[in-house]
Amino acid sequence: MEGRRRKTTDTVPNLQQTAYRKNEGGTGKVPAAEASEFGNICLLLLLYVLQGIPLGLSASIPMILQNRNISYKEQATFSLALWPFSVKLLWAPLVDSCYWVTMGRRKSWLVPAQYLIGVFMLVLSFNLDSLLGEEGSSDVKPNVLLLTAIFFALNFLAATQDIAVDGWALTMLSRKNVGYASTCNSVGQTAGFFLGYVVLLALESADFCINYLGQSGPLLQLDGYFLFWGIVFLVTTTLVWALKKEDAEDIHADDKLSLAATYKMLGTILKKTCIRRCVVVLLTCKIAFAAADALTGLKLTEAGVPKDKLALLSVPLTPVQVLLPFIISRYTAGPKPMDVFINAIPYRMFFSLVFAGVVYVTPWFQDSNGEYPAHYYALLVVVYVLHQITTNCMFVAVMAFFANISDPSVGGTYMTLLNTFTNLGGNWPTWVALRYVSDITWSYCSSTGAPCDTGPLQQACSKEDGKCNVVWDGYYIESAVCFVLGVVWYHYGTRVVRQLQSLKEHEWLVMPKRRNKTADVKKKEK
């Protein structure tokens, strides 16, 4: 279950070297006190938690919309709201290069972004019910286009905050503790996503609160939850603005690439033949999993599995997501990390078919009351955990490969570019799968013989005392097509992957002369 998008690194090519240099040789600053360093780690953790909230809330909306009788084409439209994290490379150099000195290099972007997120949530809290429509009603439908625009803007602001926090993390912590930045990132964003997705869908569900928490109704309302987080964003942003000072050396840093130079560097990287071949691989390698990743959760909801129960599947998956990268990294630390990537693809393709099988047999488990037994949810957990292993193997392997091939002289820009295409390679097949699944689904109403492929048509069929009979379900057709395309890709794509992995280090360098000069300087120092 790939609920949230993988983050990309900021375009800060020389910032980490700047952070390290502050504590070297006794000529820089004295290392910060342990108490102050602990406070900085806690602040970073908080900022990353806040960053995960909009991602979790955005991921919960499709599950809510599925009960509002919207079509899969409309689900495809809303999926565009999740794209900003995948294309933040387009404005990351701007965030890193342009700022107001008086306010601070990072706070110039972080403070306005978080204030606007808070304002968006406050406004949404008063209008969310009308935007989402009424559950089970064909008269008051969700305003999908407006929802998409609003959540796109919300995720754009969260991605901008992410760029600022990633850059600030490198100078906020001392050299010996800068490694905690990635830990804060992983833990904080996961916790924020959990609060925005799992907690919302579970506590907003009357069935879950009554049956498992002994309550008389849901503990949360959508509008109240958005109002709460809007206030949290406004209060915490004000405190960070007022109480946390930025490092003067970071504000006046003069060893970073300019805005124009960074964009020029991106063009230079893309001109390399090996990079263009790598981009083609990244944009096509996830086609085989498009139907499973985009539609499985929605099809289970359509079959009557409660959305709060599906959200709770993230609970056992969370420790798996945290621990697996540490285990897998033992096998990707060598010179050929993409061997793990290649070996994981067939298993992930297999589990894509398993998901289709699970969706197919799901109605068999439903009892006369429309409930599903515990062993059915145990089956879902096992399948999702095994699928998550294959997903993490591919992700960790490709990240290790990027670290091996990225030119250190422009490492941040290089990594961000590659990660951007990695995320796009998952986004566009997902959109296609959602957009066209209805077009290849054939169903008819038993009483009228009319098509009933969409929610409104199904309701019209019910009013005529008919039943919607599905002859061909586009989900299974897409699953089969994606699998065949995956087999074809595996035959040809893995050859390209192995060729790219066998290239020498110098073939990936963008600035070989600069690299050679650096090596010469190091030799002279020795």
PDB file of N, CA and C in Angstrom, residues 407-458:
ATOM      1  N   ASP A 407      26.980  13.016  -8.984  1.00  0.00           N
ATOM      2  CA  ASP A 407      28.209  13.809  -8.939  1.00  0.00           C
ATOM      3  C   ASP A 407      28.246  14.572  -7.616  1.00  0.00           C
ATOM      4  N   PRO A 408      29.239  14.322  -6.740  1.00  0.00           N
ATOM      5  CA  PRO A 408      29.268  14.984  -5.427  1.00  0.00           C
ATOM      6  C   PRO A 408      29.321  16.503  -5.510  1.00  0.00           C
ATOM      7  N   SER A 409      29.864  17.041  -6.589  1.00  0.00           N
ATOM      8  CA  SER A 409      29.985  18.494  -6.689  1.00  0.00           C
ATOM      9  C   SER A 409      28.628  19.173  -6.830  1.00  0.00           C
ATOM     10  N   VAL A 410      27.637  18.437  -7.327  1.00  0.00           N
ATOM     11  CA  VAL A 410      26.266  18.971  -7.433  1.00  0.00           C
ATOM     12  C   VAL A 410      25.295  17.901  -6.933  1.00  0.00           C
ATOM     13  N   GLY A 411      25.638  17.290  -5.808  1.00  0.00           N
ATOM     14  CA  GLY A 411      24.901  16.116  -5.338  1.00  0.00           C
ATOM     15  C   GLY A 411      23.436  16.361  -5.085  1.00  0.00           C
ATOM     16  N   GLY A 412      23.075  17.489  -4.427  1.00  0.00           N
ATOM     17  CA  GLY A 412      21.680  17.762  -4.129  1.00  0.00           C
ATOM     18  C   GLY A 412      20.844  17.901  -5.380  1.00  0.00           C
ATOM     19  N   THR A 413      21.341  18.663  -6.351  1.00  0.00           N
ATOM     20  CA  THR A 413      20.620  18.867  -7.603  1.00  0.00           C
ATOM     21  C   THR A 413      20.479  17.553  -8.362  1.00  0.00           C
ATOM     22  N   TYR A 414      21.541  16.783  -8.407  1.00  0.00           N
ATOM     23  CA  TYR A 414      21.562  15.497  -9.117  1.00  0.00           C
ATOM     24  C   TYR A 414      20.529  14.535  -8.521  1.00  0.00           C
ATOM     25  N   MET A 415      20.560  14.398  -7.195  1.00  0.00           N
ATOM     26  CA  MET A 415      19.646  13.472  -6.520  1.00  0.00           C
ATOM     27  C   MET A 415      18.191  13.901  -6.683  1.00  0.00           C
ATOM     28  N   THR A 416      17.939  15.203  -6.566  1.00  0.00           N
ATOM     29  CA  THR A 416      16.577  15.700  -6.684  1.00  0.00           C
ATOM     30  C   THR A 416      16.021  15.454  -8.078  1.00  0.00           C
ATOM     31  N   LEU A 417      16.835  15.635  -9.085  1.00  0.00           N
ATOM     32  CA  LEU A 417      16.407  15.388 -10.458  1.00  0.00           C
ATOM     33  C   LEU A 417      16.011  13.926 -10.646  1.00  0.00           C
ATOM     34  N   LEU A 418      16.848  13.024 -10.185  1.00  0.00           N
ATOM     35  CA  LEU A 418      16.564  11.589 -10.338  1.00  0.00           C
ATOM     36  C   LEU A 418      15.337  11.177  -9.528  1.00  0.00           C
ATOM     37  N   ASN A 419      15.208  11.704  -8.322  1.00  0.00           N
ATOM     38  CA  ASN A 419      14.058  11.371  -7.485  1.00  0.00           C
ATOM     39  C   ASN A 419      12.760  11.910  -8.076  1.00  0.00           C
ATOM     40  N   THR A 420      12.849  13.053  -8.737  1.00  0.00           N
ATOM     41  CA  THR A 420      11.662  13.618  -9.377  1.00  0.00           C
ATOM     42  C   THR A 420      11.115  12.675 -10.435  1.00  0.00           C
ATOM     43  N   PHE A 421      11.997  12.145 -11.278  1.00  0.00           N
ATOM     44  CA  PHE A 421      11.539  11.212 -12.311  1.00  0.00           C
ATOM     45  C   PHE A 421      11.094   9.883 -11.709  1.00  0.00           C
ATOM     46  N   THR A 422      11.673   9.503 -10.578  1.00  0.00           N
ATOM     47  CA  THR A 422      11.217   8.298  -9.886  1.00  0.00           C
ATOM     48  C   THR A 422       9.759   8.441  -9.458  1.00  0.00           C
ATOM     49  N   ASN A 423       9.439   9.582  -8.865  1.00  0.00           N
ATOM     50  CA  ASN A 423       8.069   9.819  -8.414  1.00  0.00           C
ATOM     51  C   ASN A 423       7.099   9.970  -9.582  1.00  0.00           C
ATOM     52  N   LEU A 424       7.537  10.650 -10.629  1.00  0.00           N
ATOM     53  CA  LEU A 424       6.685  10.795 -11.809  1.00  0.00           C
ATOM     54  C   LEU A 424       6.399   9.436 -12.447  1.00  0.00           C
ATOM     55  N   GLY A 425       7.386   8.536 -12.369  1.00  0.00           N
ATOM     56  CA  GLY A 425       7.202   7.198 -12.918  1.00  0.00           C
ATOM     57  C   GLY A 425       6.119   6.409 -12.206  1.00  0.00           C
ATOM     58  N   GLY A 426       5.782   6.792 -10.986  1.00  0.00           N
ATOM     59  CA  GLY A 426       4.670   6.162 -10.286  1.00  0.00           C
ATOM     60  C   GLY A 426       3.370   6.925 -10.451  1.00  0.00           C
ATOM     61  N   ASN A 427       3.463   8.251 -10.644  1.00  0.00           N
ATOM     62  CA  ASN A 427       2.258   9.079 -10.717  1.00  0.00           C
ATOM     63  C   ASN A 427       1.485   8.924 -12.018  1.00  0.00           C
ATOM     64  N   TRP A 428       2.199   8.965 -13.145  1.00  0.00           N
ATOM     65  CA  TRP A 428       1.451   8.979 -14.407  1.00  0.00           C
ATOM     66  C   TRP A 428       0.757   7.637 -14.695  1.00  0.00           C
ATOM     67  N   PRO A 429       1.364   6.466 -14.397  1.00  0.00           N
ATOM     68  CA  PRO A 429       0.601   5.222 -14.603  1.00  0.00           C
ATOM     69  C   PRO A 429      -0.618   5.116 -13.684  1.00  0.00           C
ATOM     70  N   THR A 430      -0.481   5.658 -12.460  1.00  0.00           N
ATOM     71  CA  THR A 430      -1.606   5.658 -11.535  1.00  0.00           C
ATOM     72  C   THR A 430      -2.774   6.464 -12.104  1.00  0.00           C
ATOM     73  N   TRP A 431      -2.456   7.638 -12.648  1.00  0.00           N
ATOM     74  CA  TRP A 431      -3.491   8.485 -13.239  1.00  0.00           C
ATOM     75  C   TRP A 431      -4.168   7.776 -14.413  1.00  0.00           C
ATOM     76  N   VAL A 432      -3.365   7.152 -15.268  1.00  0.00           N
ATOM     77  CA  VAL A 432      -3.926   6.446 -16.433  1.00  0.00           C
ATOM     78  C   VAL A 432      -4.848   5.312 -15.980  1.00  0.00           C
ATOM     79  N   ALA A 433      -4.416   4.551 -14.965  1.00  0.00           N
ATOM     80  CA  ALA A 433      -5.225   3.434 -14.484  1.00  0.00           C
ATOM     81  C   ALA A 433      -6.574   3.913 -13.947  1.00  0.00           C
ATOM     82  N   LEU A 434      -6.565   5.014 -13.191  1.00  0.00           N
ATOM     83  CA  LEU A 434      -7.805   5.557 -12.650  1.00  0.00           C
ATOM     84  C   LEU A 434      -8.683   6.150 -13.750  1.00  0.00           C
ATOM     85  N   ARG A 435      -8.048   6.819 -14.687  1.00  0.00           N
ATOM     86  CA  ARG A 435      -8.791   7.550 -15.716  1.00  0.00           C
ATOM     87  C   ARG A 435      -9.553   6.612 -16.652  1.00  0.00           C
ATOM     88  N   TYR A 436      -8.984   5.474 -16.998  1.00  0.00           N
ATOM     89  CA  TYR A 436      -9.569   4.653 -18.056  1.00  0.00           C
ATOM     90  C   TYR A 436     -10.221   3.361 -17.578  1.00  0.00           C
ATOM     91  N   VAL A 437     -10.220   3.093 -16.263  1.00  0.00           N
ATOM     92  CA  VAL A 437     -10.793   1.837 -15.789  1.00  0.00           C
ATOM     93  C   VAL A 437     -12.295   1.770 -16.068  1.00  0.00           C
ATOM     94  N   SER A 438     -12.988   2.898 -15.977  1.00  0.00           N
ATOM     95  CA  SER A 438     -14.426   2.904 -16.248  1.00  0.00           C
ATOM     96  C   SER A 438     -14.725   2.666 -17.725  1.00  0.00           C
ATOM     97  N   ASP A 439     -13.835   3.158 -18.586  1.00  0.00           N
ATOM     98  CA  ASP A 439     -14.065   3.035 -20.024  1.00  0.00           C
ATOM     99  C   ASP A 439     -13.993   1.586 -20.496  1.00  0.00           C
ATOM    100  N   ILE A 440     -13.291   0.746 -19.763  1.00  0.00           N
ATOM    101  CA  ILE A 440     -13.167  -0.653 -20.189  1.00  0.00           C
ATOM    102  C   ILE A 440     -13.951  -1.587 -19.268  1.00  0.00           C
ATOM    103  N   THR A 441     -14.845  -0.991 -18.455  1.00  0.00           N
ATOM    104  CA  THR A 441     -15.747  -1.776 -17.619  1.00  0.00           C
ATOM    105  C   THR A 441     -17.113  -1.862 -18.302  1.00  0.00           C
ATOM    106  N   TRP A 442     -17.646  -3.061 -18.393  1.00  0.00           N
ATOM    107  CA  TRP A 442     -18.940  -3.264 -19.034  1.00  0.00           C
ATOM    108  C   TRP A 442     -19.899  -3.850 -18.009  1.00  0.00           C
ATOM    109  N   SER A 443     -20.942  -3.083 -17.672  1.00  0.00           N
ATOM    110  CA  SER A 443     -21.958  -3.549 -16.738  1.00  0.00           C
ATOM    111  C   SER A 443     -23.327  -3.048 -17.196  1.00  0.00           C
ATOM    112  N   TYR A 444     -24.380  -3.730 -16.776  1.00  0.00           N
ATOM    113  CA  TYR A 444     -25.730  -3.338 -17.196  1.00  0.00           C
ATOM    114  C   TYR A 444     -26.707  -3.546 -16.045  1.00  0.00           C
ATOM    115  N   CYS A 445     -27.804  -2.807 -16.105  1.00  0.00           N
ATOM    116  CA  CYS A 445     -28.847  -2.895 -15.084  1.00  0.00           C
ATOM    117  C   CYS A 445     -29.799  -4.039 -15.433  1.00  0.00           C
ATOM    118  N   SER A 446     -30.071  -4.896 -14.464  1.00  0.00           N
ATOM    119  CA  SER A 446     -30.899  -6.083 -14.718  1.00  0.00           C
ATOM    120  C   SER A 446     -32.336  -5.734 -15.082  1.00  0.00           C
ATOM    121  N   SER A 447     -32.825  -4.592 -14.621  1.00  0.00           N
ATOM    122  CA  SER A 447     -34.222  -4.233 -14.876  1.00  0.00           C
ATOM    123  C   SER A 447     -34.417  -3.444 -16.158  1.00  0.00           C
ATOM    124  N   THR A 448     -33.422  -2.616 -16.519  1.00  0.00           N
ATOM    125  CA  THR A 448     -33.579  -1.754 -17.697  1.00  0.00           C
ATOM    126  C   THR A 448     -32.629  -2.110 -18.833  1.00  0.00           C
ATOM    127  N   GLY A 449     -31.564  -2.832 -18.514  1.00  0.00           N
ATOM    128  CA  GLY A 449     -30.570  -3.155 -19.528  1.00  0.00           C
ATOM    129  C   GLY A 449     -29.637  -2.005 -19.850  1.00  0.00           C
ATOM    130  N   ALA A 450     -29.810  -0.890 -19.145  1.00  0.00           N
ATOM    131  CA  ALA A 450     -28.964   0.286 -19.385  1.00  0.00           C
ATOM    132  C   ALA A 450     -27.605   0.105 -18.710  1.00  0.00           C
ATOM    133  N   PRO A 451     -26.557   0.779 -19.216  1.00  0.00           N
ATOM    134  CA  PRO A 451     -25.243   0.706 -18.563  1.00  0.00           C
ATOM    135  C   PRO A 451     -25.327   1.254 -17.140  1.00  0.00           C
ATOM    136  N   CYS A 452     -24.495   0.730 -16.264  1.00  0.00           N
ATOM    137  CA  CYS A 452     -24.434   1.265 -14.890  1.00  0.00           C
ATOM    138  C   CYS A 452     -22.986   1.229 -14.412  1.00  0.00           C
ATOM    139  N   ASP A 453     -22.130   1.911 -15.183  1.00  0.00           N
ATOM    140  CA  ASP A 453     -20.697   1.893 -14.889  1.00  0.00           C
ATOM    141  C   ASP A 453     -20.291   2.924 -13.848  1.00  0.00           C
ATOM    142  N   THR A 454     -21.135   3.929 -13.603  1.00  0.00           N
ATOM    143  CA  THR A 454     -20.786   4.997 -12.667  1.00  0.00           C
ATOM    144  C   THR A 454     -21.743   4.990 -11.484  1.00  0.00           C
ATOM    145  N   GLY A 455     -21.384   5.722 -10.446  1.00  0.00           N
ATOM    146  CA  GLY A 455     -22.212   5.804  -9.251  1.00  0.00           C
ATOM    147  C   GLY A 455     -23.628   6.281  -9.521  1.00  0.00           C
ATOM    148  N   PRO A 456     -23.821   7.397 -10.241  1.00  0.00           N
ATOM    149  CA  PRO A 456     -25.185   7.873 -10.537  1.00  0.00           C
ATOM    150  C   PRO A 456     -26.017   6.852 -11.311  1.00  0.00           C
ATOM    151  N   LEU A 457     -25.388   6.165 -12.288  1.00  0.00           N
ATOM    152  CA  LEU A 457     -26.118   5.157 -13.054  1.00  0.00           C
ATOM    153  C   LEU A 457     -26.495   3.965 -12.183  1.00  0.00           C
ATOM    154  N   GLN A 458     -25.626   3.622 -11.235  1.00  0.00           N
ATOM    155  CA  GLN A 458     -25.936   2.526 -10.320  1.00  0.00           C
ATOM    156  C   GLN A 458     -27.111   2.892  -9.414  1.00  0.00           C
TER     157      GLN A 458
END
